Coordinates of C-alpha atoms in Angstrom, one line a residue:
K1 CA -8.7 30.3 9.8
R2 CA -10.8 27.2 9.4
I3 CA -7.9 25.0 8.4
A4 CA -5.7 26.4 11.2
G5 CA -8.4 25.6 13.7
I6 CA -8.9 22.1 12.4
L7 CA -5.2 21.4 12.6
L8 CA -4.9 22.8 16.1
A9 CA -7.8 20.6 17.2
L10 CA -6.0 17.6 15.8
F11 CA -2.8 18.6 17.5
M12 CA -4.6 18.8 20.8
A13 CA -6.6 15.6 20.4
G14 CA -3.8 13.1 20.5
V15 CA -6.3 10.3 20.7
S16 CA -5.5 7.1 18.9
D17 CA -7.0 3.6 18.4
T18 CA -3.6 2.3 17.3
T19 CA -1.5 -0.5 18.8
A20 CA 2.1 -1.4 18.5
G21 CA 3.2 -3.6 15.6
E22 CA 2.1 -4.1 12.0
E23 CA -0.9 -2.0 11.1
C24 CA -2.0 -1.5 7.5
T25 CA -4.9 -0.2 5.4
S26 CA -6.0 -2.1 2.3
A27 CA -8.7 -3.0 -0.2
V28 CA -9.6 -5.8 -2.5
V29 CA -11.4 -4.6 -5.7
S30 CA -13.2 -7.0 -8.1
P31 CA -13.3 -6.4 -11.8
G32 CA -17.0 -5.4 -11.5
A33 CA -16.0 -2.4 -9.3
S34 CA -13.1 -1.1 -11.3
H35 CA -13.6 1.2 -14.3
D36 CA -11.5 -0.8 -16.7
G37 CA -12.6 -4.3 -15.5
R38 CA -9.3 -5.3 -13.8
P39 CA -8.9 -6.6 -10.2
L40 CA -7.0 -4.3 -7.8
L41 CA -5.3 -4.7 -4.5
W42 CA -4.2 -1.8 -2.4
K43 CA -2.0 -1.8 0.7
N44 CA -0.6 1.0 2.8
R45 CA 2.1 -0.9 4.9
D46 CA 2.4 0.4 8.5
T47 CA 5.3 -1.2 10.4
D48 CA 8.1 -0.6 12.9
Y49 CA 10.6 -1.5 10.2
L50 CA 10.5 1.4 7.8
S51 CA 13.1 0.7 5.2
N52 CA 11.5 -1.2 2.4
K53 CA 12.7 -2.5 -1.0
V54 CA 11.2 -4.2 -4.1
I55 CA 13.1 -7.4 -5.0
Y56 CA 12.8 -9.6 -8.1
V57 CA 13.0 -13.3 -7.2
Q58 CA 13.7 -15.8 -9.9
D59 CA 12.2 -19.1 -8.9
C60 CA 10.1 -22.1 -9.9
P61 CA 7.4 -22.6 -10.7
F62 CA 6.9 -18.8 -10.6
S63 CA 9.2 -15.8 -10.4
Y64 CA 7.8 -12.8 -8.5
L65 CA 8.2 -9.2 -7.4
A66 CA 8.2 -8.8 -3.6
L67 CA 7.9 -5.8 -1.3
T68 CA 10.3 -6.7 1.5
D69 CA 12.2 -5.3 4.5
A70 CA 15.5 -3.8 3.4
D71 CA 17.4 -6.5 5.4
D72 CA 15.9 -9.4 3.4
A73 CA 17.8 -9.7 0.1
S74 CA 16.2 -13.1 -0.5
G75 CA 12.7 -12.0 -1.0
R76 CA 11.5 -15.0 1.1
K77 CA 9.5 -12.7 3.4
C78 CA 7.1 -10.7 1.3
F79 CA 4.5 -8.1 2.4
A80 CA 2.9 -7.6 -1.0
G81 CA 3.8 -9.0 -4.4
L82 CA 3.0 -10.2 -7.9
N83 CA 4.1 -13.3 -9.8
A84 CA 4.6 -14.4 -13.4
A85 CA 1.2 -16.0 -13.5
G86 CA -0.6 -12.8 -12.7
F87 CA -1.3 -13.9 -9.1
A88 CA -1.0 -11.1 -6.5
I89 CA -1.2 -11.0 -2.7
M90 CA -1.0 -8.6 0.2
N91 CA -2.1 -8.7 3.8
T92 CA -3.1 -6.8 6.9
V93 CA -2.6 -8.2 10.4
A94 CA -6.0 -9.1 12.1
Y95 CA -5.7 -8.7 15.8
N96 CA -9.2 -10.1 16.6
L97 CA -8.7 -13.6 15.1
P98 CA -8.1 -16.6 17.4
E99 CA -4.6 -17.2 18.5
N100 CA -2.7 -19.4 21.0
P101 CA 0.4 -17.8 22.7
D102 CA 2.2 -21.2 22.6
E103 CA 1.9 -21.5 18.8
T104 CA 4.1 -20.1 16.0
K105 CA 3.2 -16.6 14.9
D106 CA 4.4 -13.8 12.6
L107 CA 5.1 -15.9 9.5
E108 CA 2.7 -13.9 7.2
G109 CA 5.7 -12.7 5.2
V110 CA 7.0 -16.2 4.6
I111 CA 3.5 -17.4 3.7
M112 CA 3.0 -14.7 1.1
A113 CA 6.4 -15.3 -0.5
D114 CA 5.6 -19.0 -0.6
A115 CA 2.2 -18.3 -2.2
L116 CA 3.8 -16.1 -4.9
R117 CA 6.3 -18.9 -5.7
T118 CA 3.7 -21.6 -5.9
C119 CA 0.2 -20.3 -6.7
R120 CA -1.3 -19.5 -10.1
T121 CA -4.8 -19.0 -9.0
V122 CA -6.9 -18.0 -6.0
A123 CA -8.0 -21.6 -5.8
D124 CA -4.3 -22.6 -5.5
F125 CA -4.0 -20.2 -2.6
E126 CA -7.0 -21.7 -0.8
Q127 CA -5.5 -25.2 -1.3
Y128 CA -2.2 -23.9 0.1
L129 CA -4.1 -22.7 3.2
R130 CA -5.8 -26.1 3.7
A131 CA -2.6 -28.0 3.3
N132 CA -0.5 -26.0 5.7
Q133 CA -2.7 -25.0 8.6
G134 CA -1.7 -26.0 12.1
P135 CA 0.1 -24.8 15.2
K136 CA 3.3 -23.9 13.2
F137 CA 1.6 -22.1 10.4
G138 CA 2.1 -18.7 11.9
S139 CA -0.8 -16.7 10.5
L140 CA -3.1 -14.0 12.0
A141 CA -4.0 -12.0 9.0
N142 CA -6.4 -10.9 6.3
Y143 CA -4.9 -11.8 2.9
G144 CA -6.1 -10.1 -0.3
V145 CA -5.4 -12.0 -3.5
F146 CA -6.3 -11.9 -7.2
D147 CA -5.4 -14.0 -10.3
S148 CA -5.3 -13.6 -14.0
S149 CA -9.0 -14.7 -14.4
G150 CA -10.1 -11.7 -12.4
A151 CA -11.0 -13.6 -9.2
A152 CA -10.4 -11.3 -6.2
M153 CA -10.9 -12.7 -2.7
L154 CA -10.2 -11.9 0.9
F155 CA -9.1 -14.7 3.3
E156 CA -9.2 -14.2 7.0
V157 CA -6.7 -16.7 8.3
H158 CA -5.5 -18.0 11.7
N159 CA -3.5 -21.2 12.4
H160 CA -6.5 -23.5 12.6
G161 CA -9.0 -22.0 10.1
Y162 CA -10.1 -19.3 7.7
E163 CA -13.0 -17.5 6.3
K164 CA -13.2 -16.3 2.7
Y165 CA -15.0 -13.4 1.1
D166 CA -15.5 -12.8 -2.7
A167 CA -15.1 -9.2 -3.4
A168 CA -17.5 -9.6 -6.4
A169 CA -20.2 -10.7 -4.0
A170 CA -20.0 -7.6 -1.8
P171 CA -22.7 -5.0 -2.4
E172 CA -20.0 -2.5 -3.6
K173 CA -18.0 -5.3 -5.3
Y174 CA -15.0 -4.4 -3.2
L175 CA -13.8 -5.0 0.4
V176 CA -11.9 -2.5 2.6
N177 CA -9.7 -3.8 5.4
T178 CA -7.6 -2.7 8.3
N179 CA -6.5 -4.6 11.4
F180 CA -9.6 -6.6 12.3
S181 CA -11.4 -9.4 10.6
R182 CA -15.0 -9.6 9.8
S183 CA -15.1 -13.2 11.2
G184 CA -13.1 -12.3 14.3
T185 CA -14.3 -11.1 17.8
P186 CA -16.6 -8.1 17.2
G187 CA -15.2 -4.8 18.5
A188 CA -11.7 -6.2 19.0
G189 CA -8.7 -5.6 16.8
A190 CA -7.5 -2.3 15.6
G191 CA -7.8 0.3 12.8
Y192 CA -11.4 1.1 13.0
L193 CA -11.0 4.8 12.4
R194 CA -8.8 4.1 9.3
F195 CA -11.4 1.5 8.1
D196 CA -14.1 4.1 8.4
R197 CA -12.0 6.7 6.6
A198 CA -11.0 4.3 3.8
T199 CA -14.7 3.3 3.4
E200 CA -15.6 7.0 3.2
L201 CA -13.1 7.5 0.4
F202 CA -14.2 4.5 -1.6
R203 CA -17.9 5.6 -1.4
R204 CA -16.9 8.7 -3.5
F205 CA -16.5 6.5 -6.5
P206 CA -19.6 6.0 -8.7
A207 CA -20.7 2.3 -8.9
G208 CA -18.2 0.4 -11.1
Q209 CA -15.8 3.3 -11.4
V210 CA -13.0 2.6 -9.0
T211 CA -9.7 3.7 -10.5
F212 CA -6.3 2.7 -9.4
E213 CA -4.9 6.1 -10.1
E214 CA -7.2 7.7 -7.4
I215 CA -6.2 5.1 -4.9
L216 CA -2.5 5.5 -5.7
G217 CA -2.5 9.3 -5.9
R218 CA -4.9 10.3 -3.2
F219 CA -6.0 7.4 -0.9
T220 CA -2.4 6.3 -0.1
R221 CA -1.6 9.9 1.1
D222 CA -4.9 10.6 2.8
L223 CA -4.6 12.7 6.1
G224 CA -8.3 12.6 6.8
H225 CA -10.0 11.6 10.0
V226 CA -13.7 10.6 10.4
L227 CA -14.1 12.1 13.8
L228 CA -12.1 15.3 13.6
K229 CA -12.9 16.2 9.9
S230 CA -9.4 17.2 9.0
P231 CA -8.7 19.0 5.6
E232 CA -8.4 17.2 2.3
L233 CA -5.0 17.2 0.5
D234 CA -6.2 19.9 -1.9
D235 CA -7.2 22.1 1.1
L236 CA -3.6 22.3 2.3
Q237 CA -2.8 24.8 -0.3
K238 CA -4.9 27.4 1.6
A239 CA -2.8 27.0 4.8
P240 CA -0.8 30.2 5.7
S241 CA 2.8 29.8 4.8
G242 CA 4.2 31.9 7.6
E243 CA 3.4 29.6 10.5
D244 CA 3.8 25.9 11.3
Q245 CA 0.5 23.9 11.0
W246 CA 0.7 20.6 13.0
L247 CA -1.5 17.6 12.2
Y248 CA -1.7 14.5 14.4
T249 CA -1.6 11.5 12.0
G250 CA -1.7 8.5 14.4
D251 CA -5.1 7.4 13.0
C252 CA -4.6 8.6 9.4
I253 CA -4.1 6.3 6.4
D254 CA -0.8 8.1 5.8
R255 CA 1.1 8.2 9.0
Q256 CA 4.5 8.1 10.6
S257 CA 4.6 4.3 10.5
T258 CA 3.7 4.0 6.9
A259 CA 6.8 2.4 5.3
S260 CA 5.4 2.0 1.7
A261 CA 2.3 1.6 -0.3
V262 CA 1.4 -0.7 -3.3
V263 CA -1.4 -0.8 -5.8
L264 CA -1.5 -4.0 -7.7
V265 CA -3.4 -3.8 -11.0
G266 CA -4.3 -7.2 -12.5
R267 CA -4.5 -8.5 -16.0
K268 CA -7.7 -7.8 -17.8
P269 CA -9.8 -10.9 -17.8
G270 CA -10.1 -12.3 -21.3
D271 CA -7.2 -10.2 -22.7
S272 CA -4.3 -12.5 -23.2
L273 CA -2.0 -9.6 -24.1
S274 CA -2.6 -7.6 -20.9
M275 CA -0.1 -7.5 -18.1
A276 CA -0.4 -7.0 -14.4
T277 CA 1.4 -4.0 -13.0
M278 CA 2.8 -3.4 -9.5
W279 CA 2.8 0.3 -8.5
V280 CA 4.9 0.9 -5.5
I281 CA 5.7 3.9 -3.3
T282 CA 8.7 3.2 -1.1
G283 CA 8.5 5.5 2.0
E284 CA 5.7 7.5 3.5
P285 CA 3.4 8.3 0.6
V286 CA 3.3 12.1 1.1
C287 CA 7.1 12.1 0.9
A288 CA 7.5 9.7 -2.1
I289 CA 6.6 9.0 -5.7
A290 CA 4.9 5.9 -7.2
V291 CA 6.7 4.0 -9.9
P292 CA 5.6 0.9 -12.0
V293 CA 7.3 -2.5 -12.1
W294 CA 6.6 -5.7 -14.0
V295 CA 7.5 -9.3 -13.4
E296 CA 8.0 -9.7 -17.1
A297 CA 10.9 -7.2 -17.0
G298 CA 12.9 -9.9 -15.1
E299 CA 14.4 -7.4 -12.6
S300 CA 13.6 -4.6 -10.2
P301 CA 15.2 -1.2 -11.0
D302 CA 18.2 -0.2 -8.9
P303 CA 16.5 2.8 -7.2
L304 CA 14.0 0.3 -5.6
W305 CA 16.5 -2.1 -4.1
N306 CA 20.2 -1.4 -4.5
G307 CA 22.2 -0.6 -1.4
V308 CA 21.7 -1.0 2.3
D309 CA 18.6 1.2 1.9
A310 CA 17.0 1.6 -1.5
P311 CA 17.8 5.0 -3.0
L312 CA 14.1 6.0 -3.5
W313 CA 13.3 5.0 0.1
G314 CA 16.4 6.8 1.4
Q315 CA 15.3 10.1 -0.2
S316 CA 11.8 9.7 1.1
L317 CA 13.2 9.3 4.6
R318 CA 15.2 12.5 4.2
I319 CA 12.0 14.4 3.0
K320 CA 10.0 12.8 5.9
D321 CA 12.4 14.5 8.4
I322 CA 11.4 17.8 6.8
V323 CA 7.7 17.4 7.7
R324 CA 8.2 15.3 10.9
P325 CA 11.1 17.0 12.7
L326 CA 9.8 16.3 16.2
K327 CA 11.6 13.1 17.3
D328 CA 11.1 12.9 21.1
G329 CA 8.9 10.1 22.3
N330 CA 5.9 9.8 20.0
N331 CA 6.1 13.4 18.7
D332 CA 6.9 12.2 15.2
N333 CA 3.1 11.4 14.9
Y334 CA 2.8 15.1 14.3
L335 CA 3.3 16.3 10.7
N336 CA 3.9 20.0 9.7
C337 CA 1.5 20.4 6.9
V338 CA 2.7 23.8 5.8
R339 CA 5.9 22.1 4.4
L340 CA 3.7 19.9 2.3
D341 CA 1.6 22.7 0.7
N342 CA 0.6 26.3 1.6
D343 CA -0.8 29.5 0.1
A344 CA 2.6 30.6 -1.1
G345 CA 3.1 27.5 -3.1
T346 CA 6.4 26.6 -1.4
G347 CA 5.5 23.1 -0.3
F348 CA 6.8 20.0 -2.0
L349 CA 3.6 17.9 -2.3
P350 CA 2.5 19.5 -5.6
L351 CA 5.8 18.6 -7.2
I352 CA 5.5 15.0 -5.9
R353 CA 1.9 14.6 -7.2
N354 CA 2.6 16.3 -10.5
T355 CA 5.6 14.1 -11.2
E356 CA 3.6 11.0 -10.3
T357 CA 0.8 12.1 -12.7
E358 CA 3.4 12.5 -15.4
I359 CA 4.7 9.0 -14.7
L360 CA 1.2 7.6 -14.9
A361 CA 0.6 9.3 -18.2
L362 CA 3.9 8.0 -19.7
T363 CA 3.1 4.5 -18.5
E364 CA -0.4 4.5 -20.0
E365 CA 1.1 5.5 -23.3
F366 CA 3.9 3.0 -23.1
L367 CA 1.6 0.1 -22.4
K368 CA -0.5 0.8 -25.5
Q369 CA 1.9 -1.5 -27.4
K370 CA 3.1 -5.0 -26.5
R371 CA 6.6 -4.7 -25.0
T372 CA 9.6 -7.0 -24.7
P373 CA 11.2 -7.8 -21.3
A374 CA 14.1 -5.5 -22.3
E375 CA 11.8 -2.6 -23.0
L376 CA 9.9 -3.1 -19.8
A377 CA 13.1 -3.2 -17.8
A378 CA 14.4 0.0 -19.5
F379 CA 11.1 1.8 -19.0
Q380 CA 10.7 1.0 -15.3
K381 CA 14.3 2.0 -14.7
Q382 CA 13.7 5.3 -16.5
M383 CA 10.6 6.0 -14.3
A384 CA 12.4 5.1 -11.1
E385 CA 15.3 7.3 -12.0
K386 CA 12.9 10.1 -12.9
A387 CA 11.3 9.9 -9.5
L388 CA 14.6 9.7 -7.7
V389 CA 15.9 12.9 -9.4
V390 CA 12.8 14.8 -8.3
L391 CA 13.0 13.6 -4.7
Q392 CA 16.7 14.6 -4.6
S393 CA 15.7 18.1 -5.6
I394 CA 13.4 18.6 -2.6
R395 CA 14.9 20.7 0.2

């Protein structure tokens, strides 16, 4: 009864601090905060363009993996990515930074692809910012970056300036971000409720024990709300299976506009044999399964990019329609939780999470040995195909 009451309250609330356009939830984690001493970047990408792919771009000086819109086969507009030098980047739009309506805007994807192509280090990225700022730069964003040395930084960037924050210097040694900047106009911007919820989730980690697995498996799919105290994912299994249970997700980390999620795991500082891994979920996270990819593989597996819409994303969209069947107006902000999980065990979320846990375990074992590019390519293809088969089975 408690769960049903909470869900009903959320249904009736319909109150949101969201605005139209790009809205994302992210974090920059320094090696000092993570349990295995690697830097991490996390991004839940919220956007009006839902069809996402992962593209491998062969380029000089650095090839890279890019999270892109499905209509960009070139990978020259990137919304998160990792390059051959172990440099990674992601962003969130910051709506409270200075902007001039007469100047160029919305080039963050181009900026990130250019950074992946040219930057080896965080210092290189800062130099890139200094060299390119001006009225045609087209930036209004927070950029999270790390490199192979373990440096992990946040840059809040507009056309004529930037502020930088070292995640290692923060009290918790990580930085959570949504759609406002710390250096921007106080109280302006967007995403404050998601920021508070993500901060609440991160505070559950003991000091120095942040794990990418928890971010990937739970935070990306979080349906919590700091004001309305909605149920945790594990609580959904108590929901009565015989009746629909609607949840308003407009201010949740996982929501209707979430097109994908990435968790970038950096190289371990001082370990020349370690590799950086890009974990990617194409589609709304509660309807999709994370798979690993590596730049060293020299390709992206077909289920992540092939076709007009990538197969993994296409299946996630089909599943999304099961839990978000209401399409009139903004009604797709409401999610039917009983189709995710319930007291009869007929929801599909446990299957998704169990499959992902299995992929994580297989990947951990696989990476215990040094691997060739061919072995990496074959393994990431196997994991992507495994995820695809499971998603295809959901009805």
